[in-house]
Tab-separated table of C-alpha atoms in Angstrom:
chain	number	residue	atom	x	y	z
A	1	UNK	CA	66.210	13.852	98.614
A	2	UNK	CA	67.435	16.995	100.398
A	3	UNK	CA	66.912	17.555	104.114
A	4	UNK	CA	64.755	20.595	103.360
A	5	UNK	CA	62.406	18.427	101.296
A	6	UNK	CA	62.130	15.894	104.112
A	7	UNK	CA	61.398	18.705	106.583
A	8	UNK	CA	58.772	20.128	104.209
A	9	UNK	CA	56.990	16.768	103.969
A	10	UNK	CA	56.868	16.550	107.767
A	11	UNK	CA	55.775	20.191	108.201
A	12	UNK	CA	52.945	19.840	105.628
A	13	UNK	CA	50.845	17.905	108.157
A	14	UNK	CA	51.214	20.366	111.034
A	15	UNK	CA	52.305	23.743	109.650
A	16	UNK	CA	51.344	24.212	105.966
A	17	UNK	CA	52.747	27.745	105.808
A	18	UNK	CA	56.182	26.556	106.960
A	19	UNK	CA	55.993	23.704	104.420
A	20	UNK	CA	55.269	26.236	101.648
A	21	UNK	CA	58.438	28.183	102.517
A	22	UNK	CA	60.544	25.000	102.570
A	23	UNK	CA	59.148	23.752	99.244
A	24	UNK	CA	59.812	27.167	97.657
A	25	UNK	CA	63.390	27.142	98.923
A	26	UNK	CA	63.929	23.777	97.182
A	27	UNK	CA	62.109	24.681	93.968
A	28	UNK	CA	63.794	28.051	93.450
A	29	UNK	CA	67.217	27.151	94.912
A	30	UNK	CA	70.325	28.411	93.103
A	31	UNK	CA	72.354	26.036	90.966
A	32	UNK	CA	75.226	26.360	93.439
A	33	UNK	CA	73.081	24.691	96.117
A	34	UNK	CA	73.221	21.415	94.191
A	35	UNK	CA	69.472	20.655	94.274
A	36	UNK	CA	68.658	17.957	91.733
A	37	UNK	CA	65.973	18.279	89.069
A	38	UNK	CA	63.977	15.399	90.564
A	39	UNK	CA	63.884	17.193	93.948
A	40	UNK	CA	62.701	20.397	92.289
A	41	UNK	CA	59.999	18.451	90.467
A	42	UNK	CA	58.921	16.752	93.717
A	43	UNK	CA	58.769	20.129	95.473
A	44	UNK	CA	56.712	21.639	92.651
A	45	UNK	CA	54.101	18.844	92.717
A	46	UNK	CA	53.979	18.740	96.527
A	47	UNK	CA	53.533	22.512	96.682
A	48	UNK	CA	50.657	22.365	94.162
A	49	UNK	CA	48.994	19.597	96.193
A	50	UNK	CA	49.416	21.684	99.356
A	51	UNK	CA	47.785	24.736	97.734
A	52	UNK	CA	44.908	22.506	96.636
A	53	UNK	CA	44.544	21.283	100.207
A	54	UNK	CA	44.628	24.904	101.459
A	55	UNK	CA	42.018	25.908	98.810
A	56	UNK	CA	44.306	28.749	97.645
A	57	UNK	CA	43.667	29.234	93.912
A	58	UNK	CA	45.622	32.503	93.581
A	59	UNK	CA	48.738	30.945	95.144
A	60	UNK	CA	48.462	27.995	92.752
A	61	UNK	CA	48.242	30.404	89.805
A	62	UNK	CA	51.337	32.250	91.037
A	63	UNK	CA	53.178	28.939	91.410
A	64	UNK	CA	52.342	27.851	87.860
A	65	UNK	CA	53.449	31.183	86.391
A	66	UNK	CA	56.675	31.349	88.431
A	67	UNK	CA	57.626	27.743	87.600
A	68	UNK	CA	58.000	28.507	83.873
A	69	UNK	CA	61.756	29.091	84.231
A	70	UNK	CA	62.169	25.640	85.776
A	71	UNK	CA	59.934	23.994	83.140
A	72	UNK	CA	62.173	25.323	80.344
A	73	UNK	CA	65.145	23.408	81.762
A	74	UNK	CA	63.529	19.944	81.593
A	75	UNK	CA	62.341	17.869	78.626
A	76	UNK	CA	59.239	18.960	76.722
A	77	UNK	CA	57.391	15.702	77.432
A	78	UNK	CA	57.987	15.915	81.186
A	79	UNK	CA	57.171	19.634	81.351
A	80	UNK	CA	53.921	19.060	79.429
A	81	UNK	CA	52.889	16.350	81.880
A	82	UNK	CA	53.771	18.595	84.841
A	83	UNK	CA	51.761	21.532	83.487
A	84	UNK	CA	48.661	19.373	82.901
A	85	UNK	CA	49.007	17.981	86.444
A	86	UNK	CA	49.333	21.472	87.914
A	87	UNK	CA	46.304	22.797	86.014
A	88	UNK	CA	44.241	19.780	87.135
A	89	UNK	CA	44.949	20.716	90.760
A	90	UNK	CA	42.347	23.486	90.391
A	91	UNK	CA	39.661	20.778	90.244
A	92	UNK	CA	39.974	20.236	93.988
A	93	UNK	CA	39.514	23.954	94.776
A	94	UNK	CA	35.902	25.111	95.016
A	95	UNK	CA	34.903	28.223	93.075
A	96	UNK	CA	38.153	28.369	91.097
A	97	UNK	CA	36.732	27.869	87.612
A	98	UNK	CA	37.368	31.400	86.318
A	99	UNK	CA	40.864	31.439	87.843
A	100	UNK	CA	41.571	28.109	86.163
A	101	UNK	CA	40.430	29.476	82.790
A	102	UNK	CA	42.664	32.558	83.050
A	103	UNK	CA	45.631	30.430	84.194
A	104	UNK	CA	45.091	27.995	81.346
A	105	UNK	CA	44.959	30.873	78.856
A	106	UNK	CA	48.205	32.252	80.295
A	107	UNK	CA	49.948	28.892	79.926
A	108	UNK	CA	48.605	28.686	76.369
A	109	UNK	CA	50.382	31.933	75.511
A	110	UNK	CA	53.572	30.552	77.059
A	111	UNK	CA	53.267	27.312	75.059
A	112	UNK	CA	52.843	29.300	71.831
A	113	UNK	CA	55.902	31.416	72.658
A	114	UNK	CA	57.992	28.294	73.330
A	115	UNK	CA	56.626	26.557	70.177
A	116	UNK	CA	55.281	23.589	72.153
A	117	UNK	CA	52.527	22.403	69.855
A	118	UNK	CA	51.616	19.225	71.728
A	119	UNK	CA	51.275	21.112	75.005
A	120	UNK	CA	49.274	23.858	73.302
A	121	UNK	CA	46.772	21.353	71.908
A	122	UNK	CA	46.472	19.605	75.277
A	123	UNK	CA	45.825	22.929	77.025
A	124	UNK	CA	43.295	23.957	74.375
A	125	UNK	CA	41.458	20.671	74.912
A	126	UNK	CA	41.432	21.384	78.629
A	127	UNK	CA	40.208	24.925	77.946
A	128	UNK	CA	37.265	23.559	75.920
A	129	UNK	CA	36.255	21.495	78.947
A	130	UNK	CA	36.459	24.597	81.152
A	131	UNK	CA	34.387	26.627	78.665
A	132	UNK	CA	31.774	23.861	78.769
A	133	UNK	CA	31.646	23.992	82.584
A	134	UNK	CA	31.306	27.800	82.390
A	135	UNK	CA	28.482	27.550	79.779
A	136	UNK	CA	30.605	29.452	77.214
A	137	UNK	CA	29.373	27.243	74.387
A	138	UNK	CA	30.216	29.613	71.502
A	139	UNK	CA	33.849	29.901	72.612
A	140	UNK	CA	34.002	26.124	73.126
A	141	UNK	CA	32.705	25.338	69.619
A	142	UNK	CA	35.097	27.838	68.002
A	143	UNK	CA	38.073	26.244	69.774
A	144	UNK	CA	36.820	22.724	68.943
A	145	UNK	CA	36.611	23.587	65.228
A	146	UNK	CA	40.205	24.836	65.257
A	147	UNK	CA	41.464	21.803	67.195
A	148	UNK	CA	39.727	19.246	64.971
A	149	UNK	CA	41.246	20.801	61.866
A	150	UNK	CA	44.771	20.451	63.334
A	151	UNK	CA	44.318	17.010	64.908
A	152	UNK	CA	42.968	15.447	61.701
A	153	UNK	CA	46.109	16.555	59.866
A	154	UNK	CA	48.322	15.105	62.621
A	155	UNK	CA	46.158	11.961	62.925
A	156	UNK	CA	46.319	12.193	66.725
A	157	UNK	CA	43.413	9.830	67.361
A	158	UNK	CA	43.617	9.786	71.140
A	159	UNK	CA	43.121	13.519	71.352
A	160	UNK	CA	40.556	13.348	68.535
A	161	UNK	CA	38.468	11.071	70.745
A	162	UNK	CA	38.645	13.583	73.607
A	163	UNK	CA	37.762	16.585	71.418
A	164	UNK	CA	34.853	14.810	69.669
A	165	UNK	CA	33.562	13.728	73.090
A	166	UNK	CA	33.693	17.336	74.302
A	167	UNK	CA	31.960	18.431	71.091
A	168	UNK	CA	29.175	15.931	71.786
A	169	UNK	CA	28.766	17.259	75.323
A	170	UNK	CA	28.621	20.880	74.093
A	171	UNK	CA	25.938	20.098	71.511
A	172	UNK	CA	23.966	18.127	74.107
A	173	UNK	CA	24.081	21.146	76.434
A	174	UNK	CA	22.678	23.183	73.520
A	175	UNK	CA	19.893	20.547	73.099
A	176	UNK	CA	21.116	19.719	69.578
A	177	UNK	CA	20.842	15.929	69.905
A	178	UNK	CA	21.492	15.019	66.213
A	179	UNK	CA	24.852	16.851	66.182
A	180	UNK	CA	25.679	15.510	69.639
A	181	UNK	CA	25.082	11.930	68.463
A	182	UNK	CA	27.114	12.537	65.274
A	183	UNK	CA	30.076	13.840	67.304
A	184	UNK	CA	29.852	10.859	69.663
A	185	UNK	CA	29.823	8.466	66.695
A	186	UNK	CA	33.022	10.089	65.394
A	187	UNK	CA	34.586	9.746	68.854
A	188	UNK	CA	33.713	6.044	69.016
A	189	UNK	CA	35.009	5.470	65.477
A	190	UNK	CA	38.363	7.010	66.409
A	191	UNK	CA	38.424	5.068	69.705
A	192	UNK	CA	37.888	1.719	67.943
A	193	UNK	CA	41.162	2.086	66.039
A	194	UNK	CA	43.357	2.660	69.129
A	195	UNK	CA	43.726	1.487	72.705
A	196	UNK	CA	41.333	3.595	74.759
A	197	UNK	CA	42.181	3.968	78.475
A	198	UNK	CA	39.327	2.772	80.732
A	199	UNK	CA	38.608	6.286	82.155
A	200	UNK	CA	38.154	7.685	78.635
A	201	UNK	CA	36.052	4.665	77.606
A	202	UNK	CA	33.909	5.259	80.698
A	203	UNK	CA	33.342	8.854	79.562
A	204	UNK	CA	32.227	7.612	76.139
A	205	UNK	CA	29.816	5.135	77.754
A	206	UNK	CA	28.452	7.818	80.088
A	207	UNK	CA	27.815	10.169	77.166
A	208	UNK	CA	26.145	7.356	75.181
A	209	UNK	CA	23.879	6.544	78.124
A	210	UNK	CA	22.982	10.210	78.577
A	211	UNK	CA	22.015	10.551	74.900
A	212	UNK	CA	19.915	7.370	74.968
A	213	UNK	CA	18.096	8.551	78.089
A	214	UNK	CA	17.354	11.916	76.443
A	215	UNK	CA	15.812	9.977	73.544
A	216	UNK	CA	13.691	7.886	75.949
A	217	UNK	CA	15.596	4.616	75.513
A	218	UNK	CA	16.232	4.003	79.208
A	219	UNK	CA	16.967	0.272	78.897
A	220	UNK	CA	19.938	0.873	76.592
A	221	UNK	CA	21.005	3.865	78.689
A	222	UNK	CA	21.035	1.659	81.811
A	223	UNK	CA	23.508	-0.769	80.223
A	224	UNK	CA	25.866	2.094	79.280
A	225	UNK	CA	25.722	3.549	82.804
A	226	UNK	CA	26.486	0.116	84.239
A	227	UNK	CA	29.552	-0.184	81.972
A	228	UNK	CA	30.692	3.269	83.119
A	229	UNK	CA	30.473	2.338	86.791
A	230	UNK	CA	32.265	-0.990	86.353
A	231	UNK	CA	34.954	0.473	84.085
A	232	UNK	CA	36.102	2.907	86.778
A	233	UNK	CA	36.339	0.339	89.594
A	234	UNK	CA	40.123	0.083	89.671
A	235	UNK	CA	40.728	3.803	89.160
A	236	UNK	CA	38.346	4.864	91.933
A	237	UNK	CA	40.484	2.933	94.430
A	238	UNK	CA	43.608	5.056	95.007
A	239	UNK	CA	45.377	2.094	96.627
A	240	UNK	CA	45.132	0.020	93.445
A	241	UNK	CA	46.692	2.442	90.997
A	242	UNK	CA	49.323	5.160	91.050
A	243	UNK	CA	46.755	7.948	91.061
A	244	UNK	CA	46.558	10.913	93.390
A	245	UNK	CA	43.852	11.000	96.030
A	246	UNK	CA	42.043	13.819	94.187
A	247	UNK	CA	42.039	11.834	90.912
A	248	UNK	CA	40.680	8.767	92.708
A	249	UNK	CA	37.984	10.915	94.321
A	250	UNK	CA	37.090	12.302	90.895
A	251	UNK	CA	36.701	8.782	89.462
A	252	UNK	CA	34.563	7.782	92.448
A	253	UNK	CA	32.345	10.820	91.844
A	254	UNK	CA	31.884	9.701	88.222
A	255	UNK	CA	30.942	6.239	89.492
A	256	UNK	CA	28.366	7.767	91.818
A	257	UNK	CA	26.947	9.797	88.941
A	258	UNK	CA	26.622	6.666	86.760
A	259	UNK	CA	24.972	4.729	89.605
A	260	UNK	CA	22.505	7.577	90.211
A	261	UNK	CA	21.633	7.494	86.504
A	262	UNK	CA	21.061	3.725	86.761
A	263	UNK	CA	18.503	4.328	89.525
A	264	UNK	CA	16.939	7.096	87.422
A	265	UNK	CA	16.526	4.652	84.518
A	266	UNK	CA	14.685	2.205	86.802
A	267	UNK	CA	12.390	5.007	87.968
A	268	UNK	CA	11.640	6.185	84.415
A	269	UNK	CA	10.850	2.618	83.235
A	270	UNK	CA	8.327	2.206	86.085
A	271	UNK	CA	10.487	-0.404	87.854
A	272	UNK	CA	11.035	1.048	91.344
A	273	UNK	CA	11.092	-2.436	92.913
A	274	UNK	CA	14.296	-3.291	90.986
A	275	UNK	CA	16.287	-0.548	92.734
A	276	UNK	CA	16.840	-2.682	95.847
A	277	UNK	CA	18.468	-5.401	93.742
A	278	UNK	CA	20.963	-2.854	92.325
A	279	UNK	CA	22.813	-2.756	95.642
A	280	UNK	CA	23.488	-6.477	95.307
A	281	UNK	CA	25.371	-6.032	92.005
A	282	UNK	CA	28.701	-5.679	93.827
A	283	UNK	CA	30.747	-3.705	96.331
A	284	UNK	CA	30.768	-0.648	94.067
A	285	UNK	CA	27.010	-0.168	94.274
A	286	UNK	CA	26.859	-1.079	97.961
A	287	UNK	CA	29.296	1.669	98.975
A	288	UNK	CA	26.948	4.310	97.523
A	289	UNK	CA	23.929	3.154	99.546
A	290	UNK	CA	24.100	6.040	102.040
A	291	UNK	CA	25.056	8.816	99.636
A	292	UNK	CA	22.557	11.674	99.637
A	293	UNK	CA	21.882	11.547	95.886
A	294	UNK	CA	21.109	7.820	96.075
A	295	UNK	CA	18.891	8.277	99.145
A	296	UNK	CA	17.038	11.099	97.349
A	297	UNK	CA	16.353	8.959	94.275
A	298	UNK	CA	15.194	6.063	96.474
A	299	UNK	CA	12.704	8.426	98.143
A	300	UNK	CA	11.425	9.500	94.718
A	301	UNK	CA	11.096	5.835	93.709
A	302	UNK	CA	8.974	5.103	96.799
A	303	UNK	CA	6.701	8.055	95.982
A	304	UNK	CA	6.359	6.825	92.410
A	305	UNK	CA	5.522	3.298	93.566
A	306	UNK	CA	2.743	4.649	95.801
A	307	UNK	CA	1.657	7.100	93.058
A	308	UNK	CA	1.713	9.808	95.705
A	309	UNK	CA	2.172	13.279	94.277
A	310	UNK	CA	2.494	14.780	97.784
A	311	UNK	CA	5.370	12.408	98.665
A	312	UNK	CA	6.995	13.103	95.296
A	313	UNK	CA	6.899	16.865	95.875
A	314	UNK	CA	8.091	16.402	99.465
A	315	UNK	CA	11.111	14.449	98.171
A	316	UNK	CA	11.873	17.161	95.597
A	317	UNK	CA	11.806	19.859	98.306
A	318	UNK	CA	13.706	17.841	100.906
A	319	UNK	CA	16.519	16.850	98.530
A	320	UNK	CA	16.490	19.957	96.353
A	321	UNK	CA	20.281	20.283	96.074
A	322	UNK	CA	20.810	16.609	95.178
A	323	UNK	CA	17.989	16.426	92.614
A	324	UNK	CA	18.283	19.879	91.044
A	325	UNK	CA	22.071	20.162	90.638
A	326	UNK	CA	22.291	17.468	87.936
A	327	UNK	CA	20.625	18.519	84.677
A	328	UNK	CA	19.762	14.987	83.497
A	329	UNK	CA	18.105	14.036	86.804
A	330	UNK	CA	16.310	17.382	87.011
A	331	UNK	CA	14.924	17.153	83.466
A	332	UNK	CA	13.615	13.598	83.721
A	333	UNK	CA	12.175	13.982	87.219
A	334	UNK	CA	10.363	17.115	86.043
A	335	UNK	CA	8.813	15.107	83.174
A	336	UNK	CA	7.944	12.300	85.599
A	337	UNK	CA	6.310	14.783	87.993
A	338	UNK	CA	4.133	16.139	85.173
A	339	UNK	CA	3.132	12.609	84.141
A	340	UNK	CA	2.302	11.642	87.725
A	341	UNK	CA	0.238	14.816	88.175
A	342	UNK	CA	-1.705	14.082	84.979
A	343	UNK	CA	-2.450	10.525	86.110
A	344	UNK	CA	-3.632	11.734	89.525
A	345	UNK	CA	-5.819	14.474	88.042
A	346	UNK	CA	-7.430	12.103	85.532
A	347	UNK	CA	-8.155	9.612	88.317
A	348	UNK	CA	-9.799	12.322	90.471
A	349	UNK	CA	-11.796	13.859	87.616
A	350	UNK	CA	-13.079	10.533	86.245
A	351	UNK	CA	-16.301	10.335	88.371
A	352	UNK	CA	-17.420	13.875	87.509
A	353	UNK	CA	-18.960	15.681	84.564
A	354	UNK	CA	-18.707	19.043	86.348
A	355	UNK	CA	-16.474	19.701	89.368
A	356	UNK	CA	-15.085	22.734	91.205
A	357	UNK	CA	-11.372	23.366	90.725
A	358	UNK	CA	-11.010	24.126	94.453
A	359	UNK	CA	-12.316	20.628	95.232
A	360	UNK	CA	-9.777	19.009	92.897
A	361	UNK	CA	-6.962	21.108	94.403
A	362	UNK	CA	-8.034	20.033	97.889
A	363	UNK	CA	-8.084	16.349	96.925
A	364	UNK	CA	-4.686	16.417	95.210
A	365	UNK	CA	-3.101	18.710	97.826
A	366	UNK	CA	-1.771	21.375	95.445
A	367	UNK	CA	-2.392	25.141	95.069
A	368	UNK	CA	-5.418	26.131	92.961
A	369	UNK	CA	-3.264	28.076	90.465
A	370	UNK	CA	-1.011	25.062	89.813
A	371	UNK	CA	-4.008	22.752	89.290
A	372	UNK	CA	-5.758	25.262	87.015
A	373	UNK	CA	-2.655	25.735	84.836
A	374	UNK	CA	-2.162	21.973	84.571
A	375	UNK	CA	-5.813	21.387	83.599
A	376	UNK	CA	-5.508	24.088	80.904
A	377	UNK	CA	-2.381	22.376	79.538
A	378	UNK	CA	-4.092	18.962	79.543
A	379	UNK	CA	-7.079	20.376	77.634
A	380	UNK	CA	-4.818	22.028	75.045
A	381	UNK	CA	-2.781	18.815	74.685
A	382	UNK	CA	-6.087	16.894	74.212
A	383	UNK	CA	-5.274	14.663	77.174
A	384	UNK	CA	-8.552	15.829	78.739
A	385	UNK	CA	-11.768	16.619	76.876
A	386	UNK	CA	-13.492	19.578	78.532
A	387	UNK	CA	-13.428	23.296	79.276
A	388	UNK	CA	-12.619	25.524	82.246
A	389	UNK	CA	-15.568	27.644	83.386
A	390	UNK	CA	-13.610	30.590	84.803
A	391	UNK	CA	-16.738	32.447	85.929
A	392	UNK	CA	-17.911	29.650	88.221
A	393	UNK	CA	-14.453	28.197	88.932
A	394	UNK	CA	-15.433	24.799	87.554
A	395	UNK	CA	-14.134	22.190	85.176
A	396	UNK	CA	-16.716	20.902	82.707
A	397	UNK	CA	-15.814	17.436	81.428
A	398	UNK	CA	-17.222	16.260	78.099
A	399	UNK	CA	-17.744	12.630	77.110
A	400	UNK	CA	-14.886	11.195	75.123
A	401	UNK	CA	-15.788	11.759	71.441
A	402	UNK	CA	-16.294	8.546	69.560
A	403	UNK	CA	-14.387	8.031	66.379
A	404	UNK	CA	-16.733	8.064	63.379
A	405	UNK	CA	-15.355	5.889	60.602
A	406	UNK	CA	-18.146	6.762	58.102
A	407	UNK	CA	-16.084	9.294	56.185
A	408	UNK	CA	-13.054	7.031	55.968
A	409	UNK	CA	-15.187	4.107	54.769
A	410	UNK	CA	-16.861	6.355	52.168
A	411	UNK	CA	-13.521	7.554	50.845
A	412	UNK	CA	-12.262	3.948	50.587
A	413	UNK	CA	-15.426	2.984	48.684
A	414	UNK	CA	-15.068	5.916	46.250
A	415	UNK	CA	-11.420	5.007	45.694
A	416	UNK	CA	-12.315	1.372	44.973
A	417	UNK	CA	-15.058	2.447	42.529
A	418	UNK	CA	-12.611	4.786	40.813
A	419	UNK	CA	-10.153	1.907	40.356
A	420	UNK	CA	-12.907	-0.302	38.889
A	421	UNK	CA	-14.028	2.430	36.441
A	422	UNK	CA	-10.455	3.053	35.329
A	423	UNK	CA	-9.840	-0.640	34.738
A	424	UNK	CA	-13.098	-0.946	32.723
A	425	UNK	CA	-12.107	2.104	30.690
A	426	UNK	CA	-8.712	0.568	29.981
A	427	UNK	CA	-10.329	-2.687	28.772
A	428	UNK	CA	-12.847	-0.808	26.614
A	429	UNK	CA	-10.019	1.130	24.982
A	430	UNK	CA	-8.411	-2.149	23.805
A	431	UNK	CA	-11.578	-3.290	21.961
């Protein structure tokens, strides 16, 4: 290791700008300076990590583009790994999604020019993931179709698993659950024939749990989320594996997401008392006890246990960022809120045959407009039998209509008589 590289490592902690200059002098040194390839590679990776730490996306883009001359001089396998590592550094920079997409597209053009097919396919897979995060679903599906056609010919099953998994996530974002489940089935089929790394297997389990929860099967979803959390245990601990700190933090974030979904499953299955026992399942769950998302879901669980709509709404307002940022949590808590409101309204309306809407709104602690809209929806959905008297501002509740089985019994009798007559006719015809 050159003295400049040692100085750069020391300067990175105190003077990042000086470290940048030292790393650049190593990376772009002339051949006459005798800098080894391994030192250049170390400088390149350290410089990318430093830009990530400085939250400088444009500088990272410039570094990736200017390092192409160095990447040509090393083996294709090593250069492909370096490029994927450099592109992944954008994950630690907030608000750099569009910059990452443009950089990835630029490296794709370079890979095509250099005829690096494996790198091109890896970058296209990464680009699909970025399109998904940017909600560019049409572009993602077009690229997925092209990739699947190529990968099936090459029989690259590892990458097939990744692309089918991304396809499943895209279709789920489009609310096309049948196609999402079909793509996930193909991903699992391909994964069963090869060794699947635990992080990728965890992604498959997380997607399976998400699909099951969307279909209302929360018990099965819970088991998949548990497998996801346990499968990432080793990788979330940066001291246990040779992973960067940002990669370890990413795995820990996935663990937190899976654990939050486990709590959500307990809430949706009306088992809020079981949430306390989840923290006793191991050190992994215990370390998330004080995370804001977990605290928010625990508050929602307490409100559900007490059947308090006011506490539920208070929790939604207090932890808006934690509960609204995740689509799965937002969707299911919205459905749970509607169910809880219906139950509370039915309980309040039960003693009355005619009641003022203002009185109901006062009892439930919600605005009159919200209560009126909900009552209209319940009447249309035939959850409540009654009408809204808009002129007097009242709800008129009708007795629950009794089911009259006379017509059904009559039809059954006529059918039986018809069968008897037909059988008699058939016997008479044989005489």
